[in-house]
mmCIF file of C-alpha atoms in Angstrom:
data_model
loop_
_atom_site.group_PDB
_atom_site.id
_atom_site.type_symbol
_atom_site.label_atom_id
_atom_site.label_comp_id
_atom_site.label_asym_id
_atom_site.label_seq_id
_atom_site.Cartn_x
_atom_site.Cartn_y
_atom_site.Cartn_z
ATOM 1 C CA MET A 1 15.950 -54.241 20.654
ATOM 2 C CA GLY A 2 14.591 -54.981 17.180
ATOM 3 C CA GLN A 3 11.062 -54.046 18.256
ATOM 4 C CA GLN A 4 12.357 -50.765 19.673
ATOM 5 C CA VAL A 5 14.176 -49.941 16.433
ATOM 6 C CA PHE A 6 10.974 -50.679 14.493
ATOM 7 C CA PHE A 7 8.966 -48.487 16.884
ATOM 8 C CA ILE A 8 11.165 -45.414 16.585
ATOM 9 C CA GLY A 9 11.493 -45.907 12.829
ATOM 10 C CA LYS A 10 7.727 -46.010 12.458
ATOM 11 C CA GLN A 11 7.266 -42.918 14.620
ATOM 12 C CA ALA A 12 9.991 -41.044 12.738
ATOM 13 C CA LEU A 13 8.442 -41.892 9.382
ATOM 14 C CA ARG A 14 4.965 -40.856 10.565
ATOM 15 C CA THR A 15 6.303 -37.550 11.842
ATOM 16 C CA TYR A 16 8.243 -36.972 8.631
ATOM 17 C CA ILE A 17 5.151 -37.584 6.515
ATOM 18 C CA HIS A 18 3.094 -35.299 8.787
ATOM 19 C CA PHE A 19 5.553 -32.421 8.463
ATOM 20 C CA VAL A 20 6.800 -32.723 4.898
ATOM 21 C CA SER A 21 4.408 -34.644 2.690
ATOM 22 C CA PRO A 22 1.553 -32.660 1.134
ATOM 23 C CA LYS A 23 -1.935 -33.206 2.545
ATOM 24 C CA LYS A 24 -4.291 -34.953 0.119
ATOM 25 C CA GLU A 25 -7.845 -36.163 0.143
ATOM 26 C CA ASN A 26 -8.307 -39.901 0.559
ATOM 27 C CA LYS A 27 -9.654 -40.405 -2.934
ATOM 28 C CA GLU A 28 -6.776 -38.491 -4.471
ATOM 29 C CA ALA A 29 -4.286 -40.468 -2.418
ATOM 30 C CA ARG A 30 -5.796 -43.713 -3.676
ATOM 31 C CA ARG A 31 -5.549 -42.502 -7.256
ATOM 32 C CA ASP A 32 -1.913 -41.520 -6.761
ATOM 33 C CA SER A 33 -1.068 -44.946 -5.380
ATOM 34 C CA ALA A 34 -2.024 -46.438 -8.725
ATOM 35 C CA HIS A 35 -0.555 -43.635 -10.821
ATOM 36 C CA PRO A 36 2.672 -44.337 -12.726
ATOM 37 C CA ASP A 37 4.499 -41.438 -11.104
ATOM 38 C CA PHE A 38 3.494 -42.393 -7.550
ATOM 39 C CA TRP A 39 7.092 -43.238 -6.703
ATOM 40 C CA ARG A 40 8.349 -39.972 -8.149
ATOM 41 C CA LYS A 41 5.867 -37.967 -6.074
ATOM 42 C CA ASN A 42 6.859 -39.864 -2.932
ATOM 43 C CA ARG A 43 10.564 -39.859 -3.660
ATOM 44 C CA ALA A 44 11.471 -37.734 -0.620
ATOM 45 C CA THR A 45 9.647 -40.041 1.786
ATOM 46 C CA ILE A 46 11.174 -43.149 0.230
ATOM 47 C CA GLN A 47 14.618 -41.547 0.284
ATOM 48 C CA ALA A 48 14.286 -40.683 3.984
ATOM 49 C CA SER A 49 13.221 -44.254 4.784
ATOM 50 C CA VAL A 50 16.163 -45.718 2.865
ATOM 51 C CA ILE A 51 18.656 -43.375 4.550
ATOM 52 C CA PHE A 52 17.267 -44.283 7.982
ATOM 53 C CA VAL A 53 17.513 -48.028 7.322
ATOM 54 C CA LEU A 54 21.023 -47.795 5.840
ATOM 55 C CA ALA A 55 22.312 -45.564 8.642
ATOM 56 C CA ILE A 56 20.901 -47.678 11.438
ATOM 57 C CA THR A 57 22.194 -50.869 9.795
ATOM 58 C CA LEU A 58 25.674 -49.391 9.416
ATOM 59 C CA PHE A 59 25.892 -48.003 12.945
ATOM 60 C CA PHE A 60 24.538 -51.127 14.620
ATOM 61 C CA GLY A 61 26.815 -53.252 12.438
ATOM 62 C CA VAL A 62 29.822 -51.311 13.701
ATOM 63 C CA LEU A 63 28.556 -51.535 17.287
ATOM 64 C CA ILE A 64 28.048 -55.299 17.301
ATOM 65 C CA SER A 65 31.325 -55.906 15.446
ATOM 66 C CA HIS A 66 33.159 -54.647 18.571
ATOM 67 C CA ILE A 67 35.825 -52.916 16.457
ATOM 68 C CA LEU A 68 35.282 -49.665 18.378
ATOM 69 C CA ASP A 69 34.933 -51.210 21.837
ATOM 70 C CA ARG A 70 38.389 -50.154 22.973
ATOM 71 C CA TYR A 71 38.318 -46.655 21.523
ATOM 72 C CA LEU A 72 34.674 -45.617 21.918
ATOM 73 C CA VAL A 73 32.284 -48.046 23.589
ATOM 74 C CA TYR A 74 34.325 -48.870 26.698
ATOM 75 C CA PRO A 75 35.468 -45.267 27.412
ATOM 76 C CA TYR A 76 31.939 -43.959 26.873
ATOM 77 C CA THR A 77 30.456 -46.635 29.142
ATOM 78 C CA ALA A 78 33.066 -45.863 31.799
ATOM 79 C CA LEU A 79 32.076 -42.183 31.547
ATOM 80 C CA VAL A 80 28.446 -43.152 32.152
ATOM 81 C CA ALA A 81 29.488 -45.186 35.199
ATOM 82 C CA HIS A 82 31.635 -42.398 36.673
ATOM 83 C CA THR A 83 28.944 -39.776 36.074
ATOM 84 C CA SER A 84 26.325 -41.945 37.778
ATOM 85 C CA SER A 85 28.695 -42.563 40.675
ATOM 86 C CA ALA A 86 29.330 -38.830 41.105
ATOM 87 C CA ILE A 87 25.599 -38.061 41.144
ATOM 88 C CA LEU A 88 24.864 -40.840 43.627
ATOM 89 C CA ASP A 89 27.697 -39.672 45.881
ATOM 90 C CA LEU A 90 26.209 -36.170 45.895
ATOM 91 C CA VAL A 91 22.962 -37.490 47.367
ATOM 92 C CA GLY A 92 24.640 -39.583 50.036
ATOM 93 C CA TYR A 93 25.503 -42.928 48.438
ATOM 94 C CA ASP A 94 29.097 -44.060 48.802
ATOM 95 C CA THR A 95 29.833 -45.615 45.417
ATOM 96 C CA THR A 96 32.940 -46.635 43.531
ATOM 97 C CA VAL A 97 33.591 -47.519 39.908
ATOM 98 C CA ARG A 98 35.743 -50.317 38.616
ATOM 99 C CA GLY A 99 35.801 -50.272 34.833
ATOM 100 C CA THR A 100 32.135 -50.215 33.896
ATOM 101 C CA ILE A 101 30.900 -51.620 37.204
ATOM 102 C CA LEU A 102 29.146 -49.303 39.652
ATOM 103 C CA LYS A 103 29.590 -50.595 43.199
ATOM 104 C CA SER A 104 28.703 -49.864 46.788
ATOM 105 C CA VAL A 105 28.371 -51.989 49.903
ATOM 106 C CA GLY A 106 25.987 -54.820 49.028
ATOM 107 C CA THR A 107 25.274 -53.550 45.501
ATOM 108 C CA SER A 108 27.027 -54.071 42.175
ATOM 109 C CA LEU A 109 25.715 -52.918 38.798
ATOM 110 C CA ASN A 110 27.526 -53.711 35.556
ATOM 111 C CA ILE A 111 26.763 -51.139 32.852
ATOM 112 C CA GLY A 112 26.842 -52.999 29.551
ATOM 113 C CA THR A 113 26.296 -51.938 25.959
ATOM 114 C CA GLY A 114 22.523 -52.067 26.373
ATOM 115 C CA CYS A 115 22.656 -49.650 29.329
ATOM 116 C CA ASN A 116 25.143 -47.044 28.114
ATOM 117 C CA GLY A 117 22.668 -45.242 25.854
ATOM 118 C CA LEU A 118 24.590 -45.831 22.619
ATOM 119 C CA GLU A 119 21.791 -47.858 21.047
ATOM 120 C CA ALA A 120 19.251 -45.088 21.618
ATOM 121 C CA LEU A 121 21.769 -42.537 20.348
ATOM 122 C CA ILE A 122 22.328 -44.564 17.160
ATOM 123 C CA ILE A 123 18.591 -44.631 16.461
ATOM 124 C CA PHE A 124 18.289 -40.902 17.133
ATOM 125 C CA VAL A 125 21.256 -40.033 14.894
ATOM 126 C CA SER A 126 19.891 -42.216 12.084
ATOM 127 C CA ALA A 127 16.536 -40.415 12.270
ATOM 128 C CA ILE A 128 18.294 -37.023 12.199
ATOM 129 C CA LEU A 129 20.331 -37.993 9.139
ATOM 130 C CA ALA A 130 17.216 -39.210 7.328
ATOM 131 C CA PHE A 131 15.231 -36.014 7.891
ATOM 132 C CA PRO A 132 15.631 -33.458 5.053
ATOM 133 C CA ALA A 133 16.932 -30.498 7.028
ATOM 134 C CA LYS A 134 19.828 -28.129 6.470
ATOM 135 C CA LEU A 135 23.227 -28.999 7.894
ATOM 136 C CA ASN A 136 23.121 -26.485 10.751
ATOM 137 C CA SER A 137 19.723 -27.825 11.845
ATOM 138 C CA LYS A 138 21.038 -31.384 11.768
ATOM 139 C CA LEU A 139 24.112 -30.431 13.785
ATOM 140 C CA ALA A 140 21.886 -28.756 16.371
ATOM 141 C CA GLY A 141 19.738 -31.891 16.453
ATOM 142 C CA LEU A 142 22.773 -34.129 16.941
ATOM 143 C CA LEU A 143 23.951 -31.963 19.843
ATOM 144 C CA LEU A 144 20.467 -32.019 21.365
ATOM 145 C CA GLY A 145 20.320 -35.790 21.003
ATOM 146 C CA PHE A 146 23.741 -36.443 22.523
ATOM 147 C CA ILE A 147 23.150 -34.246 25.566
ATOM 148 C CA GLY A 148 19.514 -35.231 25.999
ATOM 149 C CA ILE A 149 20.009 -38.975 25.664
ATOM 150 C CA PHE A 150 23.084 -38.874 27.911
ATOM 151 C CA ILE A 151 21.064 -37.180 30.667
ATOM 152 C CA ILE A 152 18.078 -39.471 30.140
ATOM 153 C CA ASN A 153 20.313 -42.525 30.273
ATOM 154 C CA GLN A 154 21.920 -41.308 33.494
ATOM 155 C CA THR A 155 18.502 -41.295 35.137
ATOM 156 C CA ARG A 156 18.000 -44.861 33.909
ATOM 157 C CA VAL A 157 21.337 -46.068 35.302
ATOM 158 C CA ILE A 158 20.727 -44.370 38.640
ATOM 159 C CA GLY A 159 17.234 -45.851 38.725
ATOM 160 C CA LEU A 160 18.621 -49.322 38.031
ATOM 161 C CA TYR A 161 21.188 -48.877 40.786
ATOM 162 C CA LEU A 162 18.439 -47.985 43.264
ATOM 163 C CA VAL A 163 16.330 -50.954 42.154
ATOM 164 C CA SER A 164 19.370 -53.223 42.518
ATOM 165 C CA ARG A 165 19.998 -51.869 46.008
ATOM 166 C CA TYR A 166 16.462 -51.872 47.391
ATOM 167 C CA ALA A 167 14.448 -54.279 45.226
ATOM 168 C CA SER A 168 16.920 -56.510 43.417
ATOM 169 C CA GLN A 169 14.229 -59.081 42.640
ATOM 170 C CA HIS A 170 12.755 -56.585 40.166
ATOM 171 C CA LEU A 171 16.043 -55.658 38.482
ATOM 172 C CA ASP A 172 15.462 -57.778 35.380
ATOM 173 C CA LEU A 173 12.022 -56.230 34.840
ATOM 174 C CA ALA A 174 13.364 -52.715 35.393
ATOM 175 C CA HIS A 175 16.338 -53.265 33.093
ATOM 176 C CA THR A 176 14.789 -55.213 30.224
ATOM 177 C CA TYR A 177 11.388 -53.589 29.927
ATOM 178 C CA ILE A 178 10.958 -50.384 31.911
ATOM 179 C CA GLY A 179 14.420 -48.894 31.405
ATOM 180 C CA GLN A 180 14.704 -49.687 27.697
ATOM 181 C CA THR A 181 11.194 -48.461 26.946
ATOM 182 C CA TYR A 182 11.776 -45.259 28.910
ATOM 183 C CA VAL A 183 14.951 -44.376 27.000
ATOM 184 C CA ILE A 184 13.522 -45.243 23.574
ATOM 185 C CA ILE A 185 10.302 -43.260 24.096
ATOM 186 C CA SER A 186 12.309 -40.318 25.435
ATOM 187 C CA GLY A 187 14.526 -40.481 22.350
ATOM 188 C CA VAL A 188 11.464 -40.428 20.087
ATOM 189 C CA ALA A 189 10.122 -37.411 21.993
ATOM 190 C CA LEU A 190 13.419 -35.554 21.581
ATOM 191 C CA TRP A 191 13.446 -36.241 17.851
ATOM 192 C CA ILE A 192 9.861 -35.058 17.440
ATOM 193 C CA LEU A 193 10.667 -31.846 19.346
ATOM 194 C CA TRP A 194 13.600 -31.220 17.017
ATOM 195 C CA ALA A 195 11.566 -32.010 13.886
ATOM 196 C CA GLU A 196 8.773 -29.680 15.010
ATOM 197 C CA ARG A 197 11.300 -26.889 15.571
ATOM 198 C CA VAL A 198 12.736 -27.396 12.084
ATOM 199 C CA PHE A 199 9.244 -27.348 10.606
ATOM 200 C CA ARG A 200 8.292 -24.185 12.499
ATOM 201 C CA ASP A 201 11.393 -22.433 11.229
ATOM 202 C CA GLY A 202 9.792 -22.609 7.820
ATOM 203 C CA LYS A 203 10.023 -24.578 4.635
ATOM 204 C CA LYS A 204 13.232 -22.731 3.766
ATOM 205 C CA THR A 205 14.972 -24.791 6.430
ATOM 206 C CA LEU A 206 13.994 -27.993 4.668
ATOM 207 C CA THR A 207 16.025 -29.283 1.763
ATOM 208 C CA PRO A 208 13.683 -29.254 -1.248
ATOM 209 C CA ALA A 209 12.946 -32.609 -2.783
ATOM 210 C CA ALA A 210 14.630 -33.229 -6.117
#
């Protein structure tokens, strides 16, 4: 998971710099890097990076502390399981849910913290908070992220169920590598779409750097 956090953080920072930071020639950029007020000129970028790191540290700290398991994590994971079960039933699979376990004859899939989409949502929310946009744009981004990542994660859970049912020998590969990578990359794509929309709306949408 650490590599995935680093990946989305790097992509978010690159996109932020592309949209917000002024374009400079290479020679000028090298001069600025040695200039005494380099940090002042890059304050907005540094501030965004710090906010992203602090937010993601706080949210993941709360998640791994398990203090919200009963009130947030477990109910949300159960919702993911029931939604997946309803979709699978619509296409002809007879599934049941017990807690966070999705079951059918010969197949059982436990949806844990790593499969409920909360980790991807935390990364997305942290990137939204770090980006210097107005409040209404951030709220729209948070709504986009919640709905988008929930839908994306449902496709992952359903995919894992099908792998478990028809090719269980590949479940570990599908869960650990393919599924996680798919959700993280999709989350990055959603964030970039939101950031591009904010940028297209004009510089007035962006909070000016102090």
